[in-house]
């Protein structure tokens, strides 16, 4: 049997099926969607397989039976019926220039009109789309399937130019309102994108879209599960450390007990046989880093945020919730749920090592502008920890903070210093790829940070002396008994108290104590 090919960057279902590429069967999800409702919306981060999903649906409605031989849906679909299908995509295009979006939509409509042999009879873009849908229904006798890929990209691309973003949003509202106006002519509609803009801002009047973003039954509609890797890519997994594969790339969750891998990461891992931030490097989170730093969100807090249902879906040009942006763009994922009467809350955290390391590396680059100093400090960290050289670690930690530009702290109150200093500390550790737990929980309380390295456990507590006094960090570590849960650990357990001064703007206390040795 010939080896199958890795579908890296391929978003065309026909090419995958005809050219012998690996394919993870998503048709059970598609069949349930089509049987369950009529109009859908799905949000997933970039490079998660949304485009391939829509292309698969397109081939299904067009009745291309040969492509579905051997897939679950083949025996459950009426291949004698073919529906006209329209697909709009905003995956590429220059949406920051005046007229860029209008021209992009007009070009796509012209292509679709020409292919269908239908002459445009309306002057507005929304009117042309409505006319095209109704005419296709009339001419074929079958209602239309409407698919929209990356529906929000014209807005997201222009977020750093709010006026352009608002103009694009308003233009798209006129296009998406067609979904409701053309309901009698539609068999199915599906919009996908990265973010979930509020109905008021983008879908005003369109109240018939079923949002399946956080539907547990569709949590794995995009991405690869652990079972997919074992059953479909078993040959490619040979020779790779499976635990390391999970740590690096697994962990994305949209509710339920299933977690998934980003397909782009896994396919490049199989191709290159190297652990690297493949997905993270395809996008530069400049806007995100600017937003986090301007809002003074400590990096230490990113792995333990709490958000409600409404907050995760609160996204608009003029009102971007930090939690919503991080979650919807894939930098944070759901790590747990807390149900309260009438309301559900989600715990958010980094999905895996790739994202934790990559985002903290970018944040660290913003906080520590001297690239040479930053790289030199980072290179020393892990060797010092493995050697248990805490005197050297104290010197290195002092160097961490000596490299912070004074203006970065100039607008902070004393209350914010602990978060700012701890963020530098945490980002250095996270960017180095260390195994970190934030606010490691025990029955007696929580340590600020727990690090597993070289078989040992290090529990850190951070304090600002102007608030808590000298010696308070180590005192809390001792008094609260944070180390008790590690009493049976094979390696050593260390308590590390780190104290900062808002006046001196430096580390003024660094204590290390071995527990139970």
Coordinates of C-alpha atoms in Angstrom, one line a residue:
X1 CA 0.0 0.0 0.0
X2 CA 1.4 3.4 -1.0
X3 CA 2.2 5.8 1.7
X4 CA -0.5 8.6 2.1
X5 CA 0.5 12.2 1.7
X6 CA 0.3 14.9 4.3
X7 CA -2.3 17.6 3.4
X8 CA -0.2 20.6 4.5
X9 CA -2.0 23.8 3.5
X10 CA -4.5 22.0 1.3
X11 CA -8.1 23.2 1.8
X12 CA -9.7 21.5 -1.2
X13 CA -11.7 18.4 -0.3
X14 CA -11.6 17.1 -3.9
X15 CA -7.8 17.3 -4.1
X16 CA -7.4 15.5 -0.7
X17 CA -9.7 12.6 -1.8
X18 CA -8.4 12.3 -5.4
X19 CA -4.7 12.7 -4.7
X20 CA -4.2 10.2 -1.8
X21 CA -3.9 12.6 1.1
X22 CA -4.7 11.7 4.7
X23 CA -8.3 12.7 5.6
X24 CA -9.9 12.8 9.1
X25 CA -13.6 12.0 8.5
X26 CA -15.7 15.0 9.6
X27 CA -18.8 13.9 7.7
X28 CA -20.5 12.6 10.9
X29 CA -20.5 16.1 12.2
X30 CA -21.7 17.5 8.9
X31 CA -24.5 15.1 8.6
X32 CA -25.8 15.9 12.1
X33 CA -25.6 19.7 11.3
X34 CA -27.6 19.4 8.1
X35 CA -30.2 17.1 9.7
X36 CA -30.5 19.3 12.8
X37 CA -31.0 22.9 11.6
X38 CA -30.7 25.2 8.7
X39 CA -28.4 28.2 9.5
X40 CA -25.2 27.9 11.5
X41 CA -22.3 29.9 12.8
X42 CA -18.9 28.5 13.9
X43 CA -15.9 30.3 15.4
X44 CA -12.5 28.7 15.4
X45 CA -8.9 30.1 15.4
X46 CA -6.9 30.4 12.2
X47 CA -5.6 27.3 10.5
X48 CA -8.0 24.9 12.2
X49 CA -9.6 23.4 9.1
X50 CA -12.6 25.7 8.7
X51 CA -12.0 26.2 5.0
X52 CA -11.7 22.5 4.3
X53 CA -14.9 21.9 6.3
X54 CA -16.8 24.3 4.1
X55 CA -15.4 22.9 0.9
X56 CA -16.4 19.4 2.1
X57 CA -20.0 20.7 2.6
X58 CA -19.9 22.3 -0.8
X59 CA -19.0 19.0 -2.5
X60 CA -21.7 17.2 -0.5
X61 CA -24.5 19.5 -1.6
X62 CA -23.3 19.4 -5.2
X63 CA -23.7 15.7 -5.1
X64 CA -20.2 14.6 -5.9
X65 CA -20.7 11.1 -4.5
X66 CA -17.4 9.6 -5.7
X67 CA -15.5 11.8 -3.3
X68 CA -17.4 10.5 -0.3
X69 CA -16.9 6.7 -0.9
X70 CA -15.8 5.1 2.3
X71 CA -16.8 8.0 4.5
X72 CA -19.6 7.8 7.2
X73 CA -22.0 10.1 5.4
X74 CA -22.0 8.1 2.1
X75 CA -24.7 5.7 3.2
X76 CA -26.9 8.4 4.7
X77 CA -27.1 10.9 1.9
X78 CA -29.6 11.2 -1.0
X79 CA -27.2 11.5 -4.0
X80 CA -30.0 11.9 -6.5
X81 CA -30.6 15.5 -5.3
X82 CA -28.1 18.3 -6.1
X83 CA -28.3 21.7 -4.6
X84 CA -26.8 24.9 -6.2
X85 CA -24.0 26.1 -3.8
X86 CA -22.6 29.6 -3.4
X87 CA -19.3 30.1 -1.5
X88 CA -18.0 33.5 -0.5
X89 CA -14.5 33.7 1.0
X90 CA -12.7 36.5 2.7
X91 CA -9.6 34.5 3.4
X92 CA -7.5 36.7 1.2
X93 CA -7.8 40.4 0.1
X94 CA -6.6 43.9 1.1
X95 CA -9.4 45.1 3.4
X96 CA -7.6 48.2 4.8
X97 CA -7.8 50.2 1.6
X98 CA -10.9 52.3 0.7
X99 CA -13.1 50.3 -1.6
X100 CA -11.1 47.1 -1.0
X101 CA -13.9 45.1 0.6
X102 CA -16.5 46.3 -1.9
X103 CA -14.4 45.4 -4.8
X104 CA -13.6 42.0 -3.3
X105 CA -17.3 41.2 -2.8
X106 CA -18.3 42.5 -6.3
X107 CA -15.6 40.3 -7.9
X108 CA -16.8 37.2 -6.2
X109 CA -20.4 37.9 -7.1
X110 CA -19.4 38.5 -10.7
X111 CA -17.6 35.1 -10.8
X112 CA -20.6 33.3 -9.3
X113 CA -23.1 35.1 -11.6
X114 CA -21.1 34.3 -14.7
X115 CA -20.8 30.6 -13.6
X116 CA -24.5 30.4 -13.1
X117 CA -25.4 32.3 -16.3
X118 CA -27.3 34.9 -14.3
X119 CA -27.2 38.6 -15.1
X120 CA -27.0 41.0 -12.1
X121 CA -30.3 42.9 -11.6
X122 CA -29.6 44.9 -8.5
X123 CA -27.2 47.8 -7.8
X124 CA -26.3 47.0 -4.2
X125 CA -24.0 44.1 -3.2
X126 CA -26.6 42.6 -0.9
X127 CA -29.2 43.0 -3.5
X128 CA -27.1 41.2 -6.1
X129 CA -26.5 38.2 -3.7
X130 CA -30.2 38.0 -2.9
X131 CA -31.1 38.0 -6.6
X132 CA -28.5 35.4 -7.4
X133 CA -29.8 33.1 -4.6
X134 CA -33.5 33.4 -5.7
X135 CA -32.7 32.9 -9.4
X136 CA -30.7 29.8 -8.7
X137 CA -33.6 28.4 -6.7
X138 CA -36.0 29.3 -9.5
X139 CA -33.9 27.8 -12.3
X140 CA -32.9 24.6 -10.6
X141 CA -35.9 23.9 -8.5
X142 CA -33.6 23.3 -5.5
X143 CA -32.9 25.7 -2.6
X144 CA -29.4 27.0 -2.3
X145 CA -26.5 26.2 0.1
X146 CA -24.7 29.4 1.1
X147 CA -21.2 29.1 2.7
X148 CA -19.2 32.0 4.0
X149 CA -15.5 31.5 4.8
X150 CA -13.6 33.8 7.2
X151 CA -16.7 36.1 7.5
X152 CA -14.9 38.4 9.9
X153 CA -11.5 38.8 8.4
X154 CA -12.2 42.2 6.7
X155 CA -12.9 43.6 10.2
X156 CA -10.1 41.9 12.0
X157 CA -7.5 43.0 9.4
X158 CA -8.4 46.6 10.1
X159 CA -8.7 46.6 13.9
X160 CA -5.7 48.9 14.1
X161 CA -7.7 51.4 11.9
X162 CA -11.1 51.5 13.7
X163 CA -12.8 53.8 11.1
X164 CA -12.0 51.3 8.3
X165 CA -13.0 48.4 10.5
X166 CA -16.4 50.0 11.2
X167 CA -16.9 50.7 7.5
X168 CA -16.2 47.1 6.7
X169 CA -18.4 45.9 9.4
X170 CA -21.3 48.0 8.2
X171 CA -20.8 46.7 4.6
X172 CA -20.7 43.1 5.7
X173 CA -23.9 43.6 7.7
X174 CA -25.7 44.3 4.4
X175 CA -24.4 41.1 3.0
X176 CA -25.2 38.9 6.0
X177 CA -28.7 40.3 6.3
X178 CA -29.4 38.4 3.1
X179 CA -29.4 35.1 5.1
X180 CA -32.7 36.1 6.7
X181 CA -34.2 37.8 3.6
X182 CA -33.5 34.8 1.4
X183 CA -34.6 32.1 3.9
X184 CA -37.2 30.7 1.6
X185 CA -34.6 30.1 -1.1
X186 CA -31.9 28.6 1.2
X187 CA -31.5 24.9 2.1
X188 CA -28.5 25.6 4.3
X189 CA -26.1 28.3 5.4
X190 CA -22.9 28.2 7.3
X191 CA -20.7 31.1 8.4
X192 CA -17.2 30.5 9.8
X193 CA -14.6 32.8 11.2
X194 CA -12.2 33.5 14.0
X195 CA -14.2 35.8 16.2
X196 CA -17.8 36.1 17.2
X197 CA -19.1 39.6 16.7
X198 CA -22.2 40.6 18.6
X199 CA -25.5 40.2 16.8
X200 CA -26.2 43.9 17.4
X201 CA -23.1 45.0 15.6
X202 CA -22.9 42.6 12.7
X203 CA -26.0 40.5 12.5
X204 CA -28.7 43.0 13.2
X205 CA -32.0 41.4 12.3
X206 CA -30.3 38.1 11.5
X207 CA -31.6 36.0 14.4
X208 CA -31.8 32.6 12.8
X209 CA -28.1 31.6 13.0
X210 CA -27.4 28.8 15.4
X211 CA -24.0 29.3 17.1
X212 CA -22.3 26.0 17.6
X213 CA -18.9 27.4 18.8
X214 CA -19.4 26.1 22.3
X215 CA -21.6 23.2 21.5
X216 CA -20.0 20.1 23.1
X217 CA -21.4 17.9 20.4
X218 CA -19.4 19.9 17.8
X219 CA -16.3 20.4 19.9
X220 CA -14.2 18.3 17.5
X221 CA -15.8 19.4 14.2
X222 CA -12.4 21.1 13.5
X223 CA -9.0 19.8 14.6
X224 CA -7.6 16.3 15.3
X225 CA -8.4 14.3 18.4
X226 CA -6.1 11.9 20.1
X227 CA -8.0 9.0 18.5
X228 CA -7.5 10.6 15.1
X229 CA -3.8 10.6 15.5
X230 CA -3.7 7.0 16.6
X231 CA -6.2 5.7 14.0
X232 CA -5.4 7.9 10.9
X233 CA -1.8 9.0 11.4
X234 CA -0.4 6.0 13.3
X235 CA 2.4 5.5 10.8
X236 CA 3.5 9.2 11.1
X237 CA 3.5 8.9 15.0
X238 CA 6.2 6.2 14.9
X239 CA 9.4 7.4 16.4
X240 CA 7.9 10.4 18.1
X241 CA 7.5 10.8 21.9
X242 CA 3.7 10.8 22.2
X243 CA 3.7 12.5 25.6
X244 CA 5.8 15.3 24.2
X245 CA 3.5 15.6 21.2
X246 CA 0.5 16.1 23.6
X247 CA 2.4 18.6 25.7
X248 CA 3.4 20.7 22.7
X249 CA 0.3 20.7 20.6
X250 CA -2.8 19.1 22.2
X251 CA -5.2 21.0 24.5
X252 CA -7.7 23.1 22.6
X253 CA -11.2 22.8 24.1
X254 CA -14.6 24.2 23.1
X255 CA -16.4 22.4 26.0
X256 CA -16.9 18.7 26.6
X257 CA -14.2 16.2 27.5
X258 CA -12.5 16.2 24.1
X259 CA -9.4 18.2 23.4
X260 CA -8.0 18.6 19.9
X261 CA -4.7 19.4 18.1
X262 CA -4.3 22.1 15.6
X263 CA -4.0 20.3 12.2
X264 CA -1.4 22.7 10.9
X265 CA 0.9 21.9 13.9
X266 CA 0.6 18.2 13.6
X267 CA 1.1 18.0 9.9
X268 CA 4.2 20.0 10.0
X269 CA 5.5 18.0 13.0
X270 CA 5.0 14.8 10.9
X271 CA 6.7 16.5 7.9
X272 CA 9.7 18.1 9.7
X273 CA 10.0 15.6 12.6
X274 CA 10.9 18.6 14.9
X275 CA 9.0 20.2 17.8
X276 CA 8.6 23.9 16.9
X277 CA 5.9 26.6 17.2
X278 CA 4.6 25.9 13.6
X279 CA 1.1 27.4 14.2
X280 CA 2.3 30.3 16.3
X281 CA 4.9 31.4 13.8
X282 CA 2.3 31.8 11.0
X283 CA 0.8 34.8 12.7
X284 CA 2.4 37.8 14.5
X285 CA 0.2 38.8 17.5
X286 CA 1.4 42.4 17.4
X287 CA -2.1 43.8 18.0
X288 CA -2.7 41.3 20.8
X289 CA 0.5 42.2 22.6
X290 CA -0.1 45.9 22.2
X291 CA -3.6 45.4 23.7
X292 CA -2.4 43.3 26.6
X293 CA 0.4 45.8 27.5
X294 CA -1.8 48.9 27.1
X295 CA -4.4 47.3 29.4
X296 CA -1.6 46.2 31.8
X297 CA -2.7 42.6 31.9
X298 CA 0.0 40.7 33.8
X299 CA 1.3 37.7 31.9
X300 CA 1.1 35.7 35.1
X301 CA -2.7 36.1 35.0
X302 CA -3.1 34.8 31.4
X303 CA -3.1 31.1 32.5
X304 CA -5.9 31.6 35.0
X305 CA -8.6 33.9 33.7
X306 CA -12.3 33.5 34.3
X307 CA -15.0 34.5 31.8
X308 CA -18.7 34.0 31.4
X309 CA -20.7 33.0 28.4
X310 CA -21.6 36.6 27.5
X311 CA -18.0 37.8 27.9
X312 CA -16.6 35.2 25.6
X313 CA -18.9 36.3 22.8
X314 CA -18.5 40.1 23.5
X315 CA -16.5 41.3 20.6
X316 CA -16.8 44.4 18.5
X317 CA -14.6 47.1 17.0
X318 CA -15.2 49.5 19.8
X319 CA -15.5 46.9 22.6
X320 CA -13.0 44.1 22.6
X321 CA -12.9 42.1 25.8
X322 CA -9.5 40.8 26.6
X323 CA -10.7 37.3 27.4
X324 CA -12.8 37.1 24.3
X325 CA -9.9 38.2 22.1
X326 CA -7.5 35.6 23.6
X327 CA -10.0 32.8 23.5
X328 CA -11.4 33.4 20.0
X329 CA -7.9 33.8 18.4
X330 CA -6.7 30.5 20.0
X331 CA -4.2 31.9 22.5
X332 CA -6.3 30.7 25.4
X333 CA -8.7 27.8 25.7
X334 CA -11.3 26.4 28.1
X335 CA -9.6 24.5 30.9
X336 CA -12.6 24.1 33.2
X337 CA -16.2 25.2 33.9
X338 CA -18.0 26.6 36.9
X339 CA -21.8 26.5 36.9
X340 CA -23.7 28.9 39.1
X341 CA -27.5 29.4 39.2
X342 CA -28.5 30.9 35.9
X343 CA -24.9 31.4 34.7
X344 CA -21.9 29.5 33.5
X345 CA -18.2 30.6 33.9
X346 CA -15.2 29.2 32.1
X347 CA -11.6 28.9 33.3
X348 CA -9.2 29.9 30.6
X349 CA -5.6 29.0 30.2
X350 CA -2.9 28.3 27.6
X351 CA -3.8 25.2 25.5
X352 CA -0.3 23.8 25.3
X353 CA 3.4 24.5 25.5
X354 CA 3.6 26.0 22.0
X355 CA 1.2 28.8 22.7
X356 CA 2.5 29.5 26.3
X357 CA 6.1 29.7 25.1
X358 CA 5.3 31.7 22.0
X359 CA 3.1 34.3 23.5
X360 CA 5.3 34.9 26.5
X361 CA 8.3 35.2 24.2
X362 CA 6.5 38.0 22.3
X363 CA 5.4 39.7 25.6
X364 CA 9.0 39.4 26.9
X365 CA 10.3 41.1 23.8
X366 CA 7.9 44.0 24.5
X367 CA 8.9 44.2 28.1
X368 CA 12.6 43.8 27.7
X369 CA 13.7 45.8 24.6
X370 CA 17.4 44.8 24.7
X371 CA 17.3 41.7 22.6
X372 CA 20.9 40.7 23.4
X373 CA 20.3 40.9 27.2
X374 CA 17.0 39.0 26.9
X375 CA 18.5 36.2 24.9
X376 CA 21.6 35.9 27.2
X377 CA 19.4 35.8 30.3
X378 CA 17.1 33.2 28.8
X379 CA 20.0 30.9 27.8
X380 CA 21.2 30.8 31.4
X381 CA 17.9 30.0 33.1
X382 CA 17.4 26.3 32.6
X383 CA 21.0 25.3 33.3
X384 CA 21.0 27.1 36.6
X385 CA 17.7 25.4 37.6
X386 CA 18.9 22.0 36.7
X387 CA 22.2 22.6 38.6
X388 CA 20.2 23.9 41.6
X389 CA 22.5 26.9 41.5
X390 CA 20.2 29.3 43.5
X391 CA 22.9 31.9 44.0
X392 CA 23.4 32.1 40.3
X393 CA 19.6 32.2 39.9
X394 CA 19.3 35.1 42.3
X395 CA 21.9 37.0 40.2
X396 CA 20.0 36.1 37.0
X397 CA 16.7 37.2 38.5
X398 CA 18.2 40.6 39.4
X399 CA 19.4 40.8 35.8
X400 CA 15.9 40.1 34.6
X401 CA 14.6 43.3 36.3
X402 CA 17.6 45.4 35.6
X403 CA 16.7 45.1 31.9
X404 CA 13.2 46.6 32.3
X405 CA 12.8 50.1 30.8
X406 CA 12.0 52.5 33.6
X407 CA 9.1 54.0 31.5
X408 CA 7.3 50.6 31.5
X409 CA 6.7 50.9 35.3
X410 CA 6.2 54.7 35.4
X411 CA 2.4 54.7 35.3
X412 CA 1.9 51.8 37.7
X413 CA 0.6 52.2 41.3
X414 CA 2.2 50.2 44.1
X415 CA -0.7 47.8 43.8
X416 CA 0.2 46.9 40.3
X417 CA 3.9 46.4 40.9
X418 CA 3.6 42.8 42.1
X419 CA 1.8 41.8 38.8
X420 CA 4.3 43.8 36.7
X421 CA 7.4 42.3 38.3
X422 CA 5.9 38.8 38.5
X423 CA 5.0 39.1 34.8
X424 CA 8.7 39.5 33.9
X425 CA 9.6 36.6 36.0
X426 CA 6.9 34.3 34.7
X427 CA 7.4 35.3 31.0
X428 CA 11.1 34.4 31.2
X429 CA 10.2 31.0 32.6
X430 CA 7.3 30.4 30.2
X431 CA 9.3 31.5 27.1
X432 CA 12.0 29.0 28.1
X433 CA 9.5 26.2 27.7
X434 CA 9.5 25.2 31.4
X435 CA 6.7 23.1 32.9
X436 CA 4.7 25.8 34.9
X437 CA 1.5 25.8 36.9
X438 CA 0.1 29.1 37.9
X439 CA -1.4 29.5 41.4
X440 CA -0.7 25.8 42.1
X441 CA -3.6 24.8 44.3
X442 CA -3.4 22.9 47.6
X443 CA -5.9 22.5 50.5
X444 CA -4.1 25.3 52.4
X445 CA -4.0 27.8 49.6
X446 CA -2.2 28.6 46.4
X447 CA 1.4 29.3 45.6
X448 CA 1.9 32.0 42.9
X449 CA 3.9 29.7 40.6
X450 CA 5.0 26.1 40.5
X451 CA 7.9 25.0 38.3
X452 CA 8.8 21.3 37.5
X453 CA 12.4 21.0 36.3
X454 CA 15.1 18.4 36.5
X455 CA 12.9 16.2 38.6
X456 CA 12.5 18.9 41.3
X457 CA 9.6 21.1 42.2
X458 CA 10.0 24.9 42.9
X459 CA 7.2 26.8 44.5
X460 CA 7.4 30.6 44.1
X461 CA 5.7 33.4 46.0
X462 CA 6.0 37.1 44.9
X463 CA 5.6 40.1 47.1
X464 CA 6.1 43.9 47.0
X465 CA 7.8 45.0 50.2
X466 CA 6.0 48.3 50.4
X467 CA 2.8 46.3 50.8
X468 CA 3.9 43.2 52.7
X469 CA 7.3 43.8 54.2
X470 CA 10.6 42.0 53.9
X471 CA 10.5 38.3 54.5
X472 CA 6.7 38.0 53.8
X473 CA 7.1 35.9 50.7
X474 CA 9.0 33.1 52.4
X475 CA 6.8 33.4 55.5
X476 CA 3.7 32.8 53.5
X477 CA 5.2 29.8 51.7
X478 CA 6.1 28.2 55.1
X479 CA 3.0 29.1 57.0
X480 CA 0.5 28.0 54.3
X481 CA 2.2 24.6 53.8
X482 CA 2.1 24.9 50.0
X483 CA 4.7 22.2 49.8
X484 CA 2.7 19.5 51.6
X485 CA 1.1 18.1 48.5
X486 CA 4.6 17.3 47.2
X487 CA 5.7 15.4 50.3
X488 CA 5.9 12.1 48.3
X489 CA 7.7 13.6 45.3
X490 CA 10.7 11.8 44.1
X491 CA 12.8 14.9 43.6
X492 CA 13.5 17.8 45.8
X493 CA 11.0 20.5 46.8
X494 CA 12.2 24.1 47.1
X495 CA 10.4 27.2 48.4
X496 CA 11.4 30.4 46.6
X497 CA 10.4 33.8 48.0
X498 CA 10.9 36.7 45.7
X499 CA 10.4 40.3 46.8
X500 CA 10.3 43.5 44.8
X501 CA 10.5 47.1 45.8
X502 CA 8.4 49.7 44.0
X503 CA 10.8 52.4 45.2
X504 CA 14.1 50.8 44.2
X505 CA 12.4 49.1 41.1
X506 CA 14.4 46.0 41.7
X507 CA 14.6 42.7 43.5
X508 CA 15.3 43.3 47.2
X509 CA 14.7 39.8 48.6
X510 CA 15.4 36.3 47.3
X511 CA 15.2 33.3 49.7
X512 CA 15.4 29.6 48.9
X513 CA 14.6 26.8 51.3
X514 CA 14.6 23.1 50.8
X515 CA 11.6 21.2 52.2
X516 CA 11.7 17.7 53.7
X517 CA 15.3 17.0 52.8

